[in-house]
């Protein structure tokens, strides 16, 4: 007690008594101050921790930096209460003044930047407003999906109408040929040459009808496929003589084959028909002759066949409709418009893809891609 009295007298003489002296060291008052300041400081220290965790989980907040500044201000306020506990026994008023200065700076900066942001803060939508906007968005999405579904249905009906009209037109023409020749045979004739020609015309029309049916099945991807392993290089080589016989002599056919065997699993007859259809299209696109190049290559795990001509080419609108059934740029009577659609249907049914690249005046390149056969060999290709 004597030592404490001397210390108190020293503080009184120097003018720096601790805060507890002002409270007459009343235990009730002293501990009330200690407990209250300790609780306030702990609460002030917990708030910045919560804000820090919140900002870490929501780095997208536009006003995150303001919350960080507010956390600094709260932290400084909590420190002033800890200093208040200290000066109850130790007259560290210089430290207390420094902490208060820091707190004052943090508070005034926070207040200064807060006022200009008030309009933006007020404009932040409330949860109810956000929910209302979300509900409106859901309604708009539902309406858009309904409109898109109606558009798709309309396009489907339009496509069905075009397909039905094209089929009916082509089959009516074929039936007219068959019926006309059968009527001629029914009337009878002593001219064996006319009789034979009528039979040949009827048979040719029926064969065209069968081919048309086959093309429709391929387009609809319902054509039964006889899947067998096929070496693409060899298949192309076998087709070259047939292409040269079928197309104009003015058109030159060249091949550029991958140096190794390219094995795929497809319907060989459908594959030959697809390549022949592309060659016939190339012939029609080069009425004055030109070069038809057939290239095979490996692209990742796929086998690619490129059929490229030097014809008139196609614009982007024509390319977008090229595989539509009965769409053709040829004169009436020069084609059914099912060639590319048959190629497309067969390739897709076989698990492949069709890519068309063309520009007016630069020719057309059609790429057919098929998955390479698992377990295929890497033997050197003999070439054509």
GROMACS .gro file of N, CA, C and O in nm, residues 81-178:
model
  392
   81UNK      N    1  -1.095   0.124  -2.712
   81UNK     CA    2  -1.153   0.068  -2.589
   81UNK      C    3  -1.051  -0.017  -2.514
   81UNK      O    4  -1.052  -0.020  -2.389
   82UNK      N    5  -0.962  -0.085  -2.585
   82UNK     CA    6  -0.855  -0.158  -2.516
   82UNK      C    7  -0.760  -0.061  -2.447
   82UNK      O    8  -0.714  -0.086  -2.334
   83UNK      N    9  -0.731   0.049  -2.513
   83UNK     CA   10  -0.645   0.150  -2.451
   83UNK      C   11  -0.713   0.209  -2.328
   83UNK      O   12  -0.647   0.242  -2.228
   84UNK      N   13  -0.845   0.221  -2.330
   84UNK     CA   14  -0.918   0.273  -2.213
   84UNK      C   15  -0.899   0.182  -2.093
   84UNK      O   16  -0.892   0.228  -1.978
   85UNK      N   17  -0.892   0.052  -2.117
   85UNK     CA   18  -0.865  -0.041  -2.006
   85UNK      C   19  -0.723  -0.022  -1.954
   85UNK      O   20  -0.698  -0.021  -1.833
   86UNK      N   21  -0.629  -0.003  -2.048
   86UNK     CA   22  -0.490   0.014  -2.008
   86UNK      C   23  -0.470   0.138  -1.922
   86UNK      O   24  -0.401   0.134  -1.818
   87UNK      N   25  -0.532   0.250  -1.958
   87UNK     CA   26  -0.506   0.376  -1.885
   87UNK      C   27  -0.578   0.382  -1.751
   87UNK      O   28  -0.564   0.481  -1.677
   88UNK      N   29  -0.656   0.277  -1.722
   88UNK     CA   30  -0.709   0.272  -1.586
   88UNK      C   31  -0.598   0.258  -1.483
   88UNK      O   32  -0.608   0.308  -1.370
   89UNK      N   33  -0.490   0.187  -1.523
   89UNK     CA   34  -0.379   0.164  -1.431
   89UNK      C   35  -0.249   0.233  -1.478
   89UNK      O   36  -0.166   0.267  -1.397
   90UNK      N   37  -0.235   0.246  -1.611
   90UNK     CA   38  -0.113   0.305  -1.665
   90UNK      C   39  -0.150   0.434  -1.739
   90UNK      O   40  -0.235   0.431  -1.828
   91UNK      N   41  -0.089   0.545  -1.707
   91UNK     CA   42  -0.125   0.672  -1.773
   91UNK      C   43  -0.062   0.685  -1.912
   91UNK      O   44   0.015   0.778  -1.938
   92UNK      N   45  -0.098   0.588  -2.002
   92UNK     CA   46  -0.042   0.590  -2.139
   92UNK      C   47  -0.129   0.677  -2.227
   92UNK      O   48  -0.185   0.633  -2.330
   93UNK      N   49  -0.140   0.801  -2.188
   93UNK     CA   50  -0.229   0.891  -2.261
   93UNK      C   51  -0.174   0.929  -2.399
   93UNK      O   52  -0.251   0.966  -2.488
   94UNK      N   53  -0.042   0.923  -2.417
   94UNK     CA   54   0.014   0.950  -2.550
   94UNK      C   55  -0.029   0.844  -2.650
   94UNK      O   56  -0.067   0.875  -2.764
   95UNK      N   57  -0.023   0.716  -2.607
   95UNK     CA   58  -0.067   0.608  -2.695
   95UNK      C   59  -0.217   0.621  -2.723
   95UNK      O   60  -0.264   0.603  -2.835
   96UNK      N   61  -0.293   0.655  -2.618
   96UNK     CA   62  -0.437   0.671  -2.635
   96UNK      C   63  -0.468   0.782  -2.735
   96UNK      O   64  -0.556   0.768  -2.821
   97UNK      N   65  -0.392   0.891  -2.726
   97UNK     CA   66  -0.413   1.001  -2.821
   97UNK      C   67  -0.380   0.959  -2.963
   97UNK      O   68  -0.452   0.994  -3.058
   98UNK      N   69  -0.271   0.881  -2.980
   98UNK     CA   70  -0.234   0.835  -3.115
   98UNK      C   71  -0.341   0.746  -3.175
   98UNK      O   72  -0.377   0.759  -3.293
   99UNK      N   73  -0.394   0.653  -3.094
   99UNK     CA   74  -0.499   0.563  -3.144
   99UNK      C   75  -0.623   0.644  -3.181
   99UNK      O   76  -0.690   0.616  -3.281
  100UNK      N   77  -0.655   0.745  -3.103
  100UNK     CA   78  -0.771   0.827  -3.133
  100UNK      C   79  -0.751   0.906  -3.263
  100UNK      O   80  -0.846   0.926  -3.340
  101UNK      N   81  -0.627   0.950  -3.287
  101UNK     CA   82  -0.600   1.020  -3.412
  101UNK      C   83  -0.622   0.926  -3.531
  101UNK      O   84  -0.683   0.964  -3.632
  102UNK      N   85  -0.570   0.803  -3.519
  102UNK     CA   86  -0.590   0.705  -3.627
  102UNK      C   87  -0.738   0.677  -3.648
  102UNK      O   88  -0.787   0.671  -3.762
  103UNK      N   89  -0.810   0.663  -3.536
  103UNK     CA   90  -0.954   0.639  -3.546
  103UNK      C   91  -1.025   0.756  -3.612
  103UNK      O   92  -1.116   0.739  -3.694
  104UNK      N   93  -0.983   0.878  -3.577
  104UNK     CA   94  -1.044   0.998  -3.636
  104UNK      C   95  -1.021   1.003  -3.786
  104UNK      O   96  -1.112   1.035  -3.864
  105UNK      N   97  -0.898   0.971  -3.827
  105UNK     CA   98  -0.868   0.973  -3.971
  105UNK      C   99  -0.952   0.870  -4.045
  105UNK      O  100  -1.011   0.899  -4.150
  106UNK      N  101  -0.958   0.747  -3.989
  106UNK     CA  102  -1.035   0.642  -4.054
  106UNK      C  103  -1.183   0.679  -4.061
  106UNK      O  104  -1.251   0.655  -4.162
  107UNK      N  105  -1.233   0.739  -3.955
  107UNK     CA  106  -1.376   0.775  -3.953
  107UNK      C  107  -1.407   0.887  -4.051
  107UNK      O  108  -1.508   0.881  -4.121
  108UNK      N  109  -1.323   0.990  -4.058
  108UNK     CA  110  -1.352   1.101  -4.147
  108UNK      C  111  -1.340   1.061  -4.293
  108UNK      O  112  -1.417   1.103  -4.379
  109UNK      N  113  -1.240   0.974  -4.325
  109UNK     CA  114  -1.226   0.925  -4.463
  109UNK      C  115  -1.347   0.842  -4.502
  109UNK      O  116  -1.402   0.856  -4.613
  110UNK      N  117  -1.392   0.755  -4.410
  110UNK     CA  118  -1.511   0.673  -4.438
  110UNK      C  119  -1.633   0.761  -4.463
  110UNK      O  120  -1.712   0.738  -4.555
  111UNK      N  121  -1.648   0.864  -4.379
  111UNK     CA  122  -1.763   0.954  -4.395
  111UNK      C  123  -1.756   1.031  -4.526
  111UNK      O  124  -1.858   1.050  -4.595
  112UNK      N  125  -1.636   1.076  -4.563
  112UNK     CA  126  -1.621   1.155  -4.686
  112UNK      C  127  -1.657   1.074  -4.810
  112UNK      O  128  -1.727   1.121  -4.900
  113UNK      N  129  -1.607   0.949  -4.816
  113UNK     CA  130  -1.634   0.867  -4.936
  113UNK      C  131  -1.775   0.809  -4.934
  113UNK      O  132  -1.827   0.767  -5.038
  114UNK      N  133  -1.838   0.805  -4.816
  114UNK     CA  134  -1.970   0.743  -4.807
  114UNK      C  135  -2.079   0.832  -4.865
  114UNK      O  136  -2.170   0.783  -4.932
  115UNK      N  137  -2.070   0.961  -4.843
  115UNK     CA  138  -2.177   1.050  -4.888
  115UNK      C  139  -2.194   1.049  -5.040
  115UNK      O  140  -2.307   1.040  -5.090
  116UNK      N  141  -2.087   1.061  -5.118
  116UNK     CA  142  -2.108   1.057  -5.265
  116UNK      C  143  -2.164   0.925  -5.315
  116UNK      O  144  -2.225   0.919  -5.422
  117UNK      N  145  -2.141   0.817  -5.239
  117UNK     CA  146  -2.189   0.685  -5.283
  117UNK      C  147  -2.333   0.660  -5.243
  117UNK      O  148  -2.390   0.556  -5.281
  118UNK      N  149  -2.390   0.752  -5.166
  118UNK     CA  150  -2.526   0.729  -5.116
  118UNK      C  151  -2.626   0.703  -5.229
  118UNK      O  152  -2.706   0.608  -5.219
  119UNK      N  153  -2.627   0.782  -5.340
  119UNK     CA  154  -2.725   0.752  -5.448
  119UNK      C  155  -2.709   0.613  -5.507
  119UNK      O  156  -2.807   0.545  -5.537
  120UNK      N  157  -2.582   0.570  -5.525
  120UNK     CA  158  -2.560   0.435  -5.579
  120UNK      C  159  -2.604   0.328  -5.481
  120UNK      O  160  -2.660   0.225  -5.521
  121UNK      N  161  -2.577   0.351  -5.353
  121UNK     CA  162  -2.618   0.253  -5.252
  121UNK      C  163  -2.770   0.242  -5.245
  121UNK      O  164  -2.825   0.133  -5.230
  122UNK      N  165  -2.837   0.358  -5.256
  122UNK     CA  166  -2.983   0.357  -5.253
  122UNK      C  167  -3.038   0.285  -5.376
  122UNK      O  168  -3.143   0.220  -5.372
  123UNK      N  169  -2.965   0.296  -5.490
  123UNK     CA  170  -3.012   0.235  -5.616
  123UNK      C  171  -2.994   0.084  -5.619
  123UNK      O  172  -3.048   0.018  -5.708
  124UNK      N  173  -2.917   0.029  -5.525
  124UNK     CA  174  -2.899  -0.117  -5.522
  124UNK      C  175  -3.035  -0.182  -5.498
  124UNK      O  176  -3.104  -0.148  -5.402
  125UNK      N  177  -3.077  -0.274  -5.587
  125UNK     CA  178  -3.211  -0.334  -5.572
  125UNK      C  179  -3.223  -0.417  -5.446
  125UNK      O  180  -3.128  -0.482  -5.402
  126UNK      N  181  -3.343  -0.415  -5.391
  126UNK     CA  182  -3.371  -0.495  -5.272
  126UNK      C  183  -3.396  -0.639  -5.311
  126UNK      O  184  -3.418  -0.670  -5.429
  127UNK      N  185  -3.395  -0.732  -5.216
  127UNK     CA  186  -3.424  -0.873  -5.249
  127UNK      C  187  -3.559  -0.891  -5.318
  127UNK      O  188  -3.571  -0.972  -5.410
  128UNK      N  189  -3.660  -0.815  -5.275
  128UNK     CA  190  -3.790  -0.828  -5.340
  128UNK      C  191  -3.786  -0.780  -5.484
  128UNK      O  192  -3.849  -0.839  -5.573
  129UNK      N  193  -3.710  -0.670  -5.508
  129UNK     CA  194  -3.697  -0.622  -5.645
  129UNK      C  195  -3.622  -0.722  -5.732
  129UNK      O  196  -3.656  -0.743  -5.849
  130UNK      N  197  -3.516  -0.782  -5.676
  130UNK     CA  198  -3.442  -0.883  -5.751
  130UNK      C  199  -3.529  -1.003  -5.782
  130UNK      O  200  -3.524  -1.058  -5.893
  131UNK      N  201  -3.611  -1.045  -5.685
  131UNK     CA  202  -3.700  -1.158  -5.708
  131UNK      C  203  -3.803  -1.126  -5.815
  131UNK      O  204  -3.836  -1.209  -5.901
  132UNK      N  205  -3.855  -1.001  -5.812
  132UNK     CA  206  -3.951  -0.959  -5.913
  132UNK      C  207  -3.888  -0.959  -6.052
  132UNK      O  208  -3.949  -1.004  -6.149
  133UNK      N  209  -3.764  -0.908  -6.061
  133UNK     CA  210  -3.695  -0.909  -6.190
  133UNK      C  211  -3.670  -1.051  -6.238
  133UNK      O  212  -3.681  -1.081  -6.358
  134UNK      N  213  -3.635  -1.140  -6.145
  134UNK     CA  214  -3.611  -1.280  -6.182
  134UNK      C  215  -3.740  -1.345  -6.231
  134UNK      O  216  -3.738  -1.422  -6.329
  135UNK      N  217  -3.851  -1.314  -6.166
  135UNK     CA  218  -3.980  -1.370  -6.210
  135UNK      C  219  -4.014  -1.322  -6.351
  135UNK      O  220  -4.061  -1.399  -6.435
  136UNK      N  221  -3.990  -1.192  -6.377
  136UNK     CA  222  -4.018  -1.140  -6.511
  136UNK      C  223  -3.928  -1.206  -6.615
  136UNK      O  224  -3.971  -1.236  -6.727
  137UNK      N  225  -3.802  -1.230  -6.575
  137UNK     CA  226  -3.710  -1.297  -6.667
  137UNK      C  227  -3.756  -1.438  -6.699
  137UNK      O  228  -3.749  -1.483  -6.815
  138UNK      N  229  -3.806  -1.509  -6.598
  138UNK     CA  230  -3.857  -1.644  -6.621
  138UNK      C  231  -3.975  -1.641  -6.717
  138UNK      O  232  -3.989  -1.728  -6.805
  139UNK      N  233  -4.063  -1.541  -6.699
  139UNK     CA  234  -4.179  -1.530  -6.788
  139UNK      C  235  -4.133  -1.503  -6.931
  139UNK      O  236  -4.184  -1.563  -7.027
  140UNK      N  237  -4.037  -1.411  -6.947
  140UNK     CA  238  -3.987  -1.379  -7.081
  140UNK      C  239  -3.919  -1.501  -7.144
  140UNK      O  240  -3.936  -1.525  -7.265
  141UNK      N  241  -3.844  -1.577  -7.064
  141UNK     CA  242  -3.780  -1.697  -7.117
  141UNK      C  243  -3.884  -1.799  -7.163
  141UNK      O  244  -3.869  -1.862  -7.268
  142UNK      N  245  -3.990  -1.814  -7.083
  142UNK     CA  246  -4.095  -1.908  -7.121
  142UNK      C  247  -4.163  -1.864  -7.250
  142UNK      O  248  -4.191  -1.946  -7.339
  143UNK      N  249  -4.190  -1.734  -7.261
  143UNK     CA  250  -4.253  -1.682  -7.383
  143UNK      C  251  -4.161  -1.700  -7.503
  143UNK      O  252  -4.207  -1.736  -7.613
  144UNK      N  253  -4.030  -1.676  -7.484
  144UNK     CA  254  -3.935  -1.693  -7.594
  144UNK      C  255  -3.927  -1.839  -7.636
  144UNK      O  256  -3.925  -1.870  -7.756
  145UNK      N  257  -3.921  -1.930  -7.538
  145UNK     CA  258  -3.915  -2.072  -7.571
  145UNK      C  259  -4.042  -2.115  -7.646
  145UNK      O  260  -4.035  -2.196  -7.740
  146UNK      N  261  -4.156  -2.060  -7.603
  146UNK     CA  262  -4.281  -2.094  -7.673
  146UNK      C  263  -4.278  -2.043  -7.816
  146UNK      O  264  -4.319  -2.115  -7.910
  147UNK      N  265  -4.229  -1.918  -7.834
  147UNK     CA  266  -4.221  -1.862  -7.970
  147UNK      C  267  -4.123  -1.942  -8.056
  147UNK      O  268  -4.150  -1.968  -8.174
  148UNK      N  269  -4.008  -1.981  -7.998
  148UNK     CA  270  -3.911  -2.060  -8.073
  148UNK      C  271  -3.969  -2.196  -8.110
  148UNK      O  272  -3.944  -2.246  -8.221
  149UNK      N  273  -4.045  -2.256  -8.019
  149UNK     CA  274  -4.105  -2.386  -8.048
  149UNK      C  275  -4.208  -2.373  -8.161
  149UNK      O  276  -4.215  -2.459  -8.250
  150UNK      N  277  -4.284  -2.265  -8.159
  150UNK     CA  278  -4.381  -2.242  -8.266
  150UNK      C  279  -4.309  -2.221  -8.400
  150UNK      O  280  -4.354  -2.270  -8.504
  151UNK      N  281  -4.197  -2.147  -8.395
  151UNK     CA  282  -4.121  -2.125  -8.517
  151UNK      C  283  -4.064  -2.255  -8.570
  151UNK      O  284  -4.069  -2.283  -8.691
  152UNK      N  285  -4.008  -2.337  -8.478
  152UNK     CA  286  -3.954  -2.468  -8.522
  152UNK      C  287  -4.065  -2.554  -8.582
  152UNK      O  288  -4.044  -2.623  -8.683
  153UNK      N  289  -4.183  -2.551  -8.519
  153UNK     CA  290  -4.293  -2.631  -8.571
  153UNK      C  291  -4.336  -2.582  -8.708
  153UNK      O  292  -4.364  -2.661  -8.800
  154UNK      N  293  -4.337  -2.449  -8.724
  154UNK     CA  294  -4.371  -2.392  -8.855
  154UNK      C  295  -4.269  -2.432  -8.961
  154UNK      O  296  -4.305  -2.468  -9.074
  155UNK      N  297  -4.140  -2.427  -8.922
  155UNK     CA  298  -4.036  -2.466  -9.017
  155UNK      C  299  -4.046  -2.615  -9.051
  155UNK      O  300  -4.023  -2.654  -9.167
  156UNK      N  301  -4.080  -2.696  -8.950
  156UNK     CA  302  -4.097  -2.839  -8.977
  156UNK      C  303  -4.211  -2.862  -9.077
  156UNK      O  304  -4.197  -2.941  -9.171
  157UNK      N  305  -4.322  -2.793  -9.053
  157UNK     CA  306  -4.436  -2.810  -9.143
  157UNK      C  307  -4.402  -2.762  -9.283
  157UNK      O  308  -4.442  -2.823  -9.383
  158UNK      N  309  -4.326  -2.651  -9.292
  158UNK     CA  310  -4.285  -2.601  -9.423
  158UNK      C  311  -4.195  -2.702  -9.493
  158UNK      O  312  -4.209  -2.728  -9.613
  159UNK      N  313  -4.098  -2.760  -9.414
  159UNK     CA  314  -4.008  -2.860  -9.473
  159UNK      C  315  -4.084  -2.984  -9.518
  159UNK      O  316  -4.058  -3.040  -9.625
  160UNK      N  317  -4.183  -3.026  -9.435
  160UNK     CA  318  -4.263  -3.143  -9.473
  160UNK      C  319  -4.341  -3.113  -9.600
  160UNK      O  320  -4.354  -3.198  -9.690
  161UNK      N  321  -4.394  -2.990  -9.608
  161UNK     CA  322  -4.468  -2.954  -9.729
  161UNK      C  323  -4.380  -2.956  -9.852
  161UNK      O  324  -4.421  -3.006  -9.958
  162UNK      N  325  -4.259  -2.898  -9.840
  162UNK     CA  326  -4.167  -2.899  -9.953
  162UNK      C  327  -4.128  -3.041  -9.991
  162UNK      O  328  -4.122  -3.076 -10.110
  163UNK      N  329  -4.101  -3.123  -9.889
  163UNK     CA  330  -4.061  -3.262  -9.916
  163UNK      C  331  -4.174  -3.337  -9.983
  163UNK      O  332  -4.153  -3.409 -10.082
  164UNK      N  333  -4.297  -3.322  -9.931
  164UNK     CA  334  -4.412  -3.392  -9.989
  164UNK      C  335  -4.436  -3.348 -10.133
  164UNK      O  336  -4.462  -3.430 -10.222
  165UNK      N  337  -4.428  -3.215 -10.156
  165UNK     CA  338  -4.450  -3.165 -10.292
  165UNK      C  339  -4.344  -3.217 -10.387
  165UNK      O  340  -4.375  -3.257 -10.501
  166UNK      N  341  -4.219  -3.220 -10.342
  166UNK     CA  342  -4.112  -3.270 -10.428
  166UNK      C  343  -4.127  -3.417 -10.460
  166UNK      O  344  -4.110  -3.460 -10.575
  167UNK      N  345  -4.162  -3.496 -10.357
  167UNK     CA  346  -4.180  -3.640 -10.381
  167UNK      C  347  -4.297  -3.664 -10.476
  167UNK      O  348  -4.287  -3.745 -10.571
  168UNK      N  349  -4.408  -3.594 -10.449
  168UNK     CA  350  -4.525  -3.614 -10.534
  168UNK      C  351  -4.494  -3.576 -10.678
  168UNK      O  352  -4.535  -3.646 -10.773
  169UNK      N  353  -4.423  -3.466 -10.697
  169UNK     CA  354  -4.391  -3.421 -10.833
  169UNK      C  355  -4.304  -3.523 -10.905
  169UNK      O  356  -4.333  -3.562 -11.021
  170UNK      N  357  -4.197  -3.569 -10.838
  170UNK     CA  358  -4.106  -3.664 -10.903
  170UNK      C  359  -4.175  -3.797 -10.931
  170UNK      O  360  -4.159  -3.856 -11.039
  171UNK      N  361  -4.254  -3.846 -10.834
  171UNK     CA  362  -4.320  -3.976 -10.856
  171UNK      C  363  -4.430  -3.965 -10.961
  171UNK      O  364  -4.453  -4.060 -11.037
  172UNK      N  365  -4.498  -3.852 -10.967
  172UNK     CA  366  -4.598  -3.834 -11.072
  172UNK      C  367  -4.534  -3.840 -11.210
  172UNK      O  368  -4.588  -3.900 -11.305
  173UNK      N  369  -4.418  -3.776 -11.224
  173UNK     CA  370  -4.347  -3.780 -11.352
  173UNK      C  371  -4.309  -3.923 -11.388
  173UNK      O  372  -4.323  -3.967 -11.503
  174UNK      N  373  -4.256  -3.997 -11.286
  174UNK     CA  374  -4.214  -4.135 -11.313
  174UNK      C  375  -4.333  -4.224 -11.343
  174UNK      O  376  -4.328  -4.309 -11.435
  175UNK      N  377  -4.442  -4.205 -11.268
  175UNK     CA  378  -4.562  -4.286 -11.292
  175UNK      C  379  -4.622  -4.255 -11.428
  175UNK      O  380  -4.677  -4.344 -11.497
  176UNK      N  381  -4.613  -4.127 -11.469
  176UNK     CA  382  -4.665  -4.091 -11.601
  176UNK      C  383  -4.589  -4.164 -11.711
  176UNK      O  384  -4.647  -4.211 -11.810
  177UNK      N  385  -4.456  -4.174 -11.695
  177UNK     CA  386  -4.375  -4.246 -11.794
  177UNK      C  387  -4.412  -4.393 -11.796
  177UNK      O  388  -4.433  -4.454 -11.903
  178UNK      N  389  -4.423  -4.452 -11.676
  178UNK     CA  390  -4.456  -4.596 -11.668
  178UNK      C  391  -4.594  -4.622 -11.725
  178UNK      O  392  -4.614  -4.713 -11.808
   0.00000   0.00000   0.00000
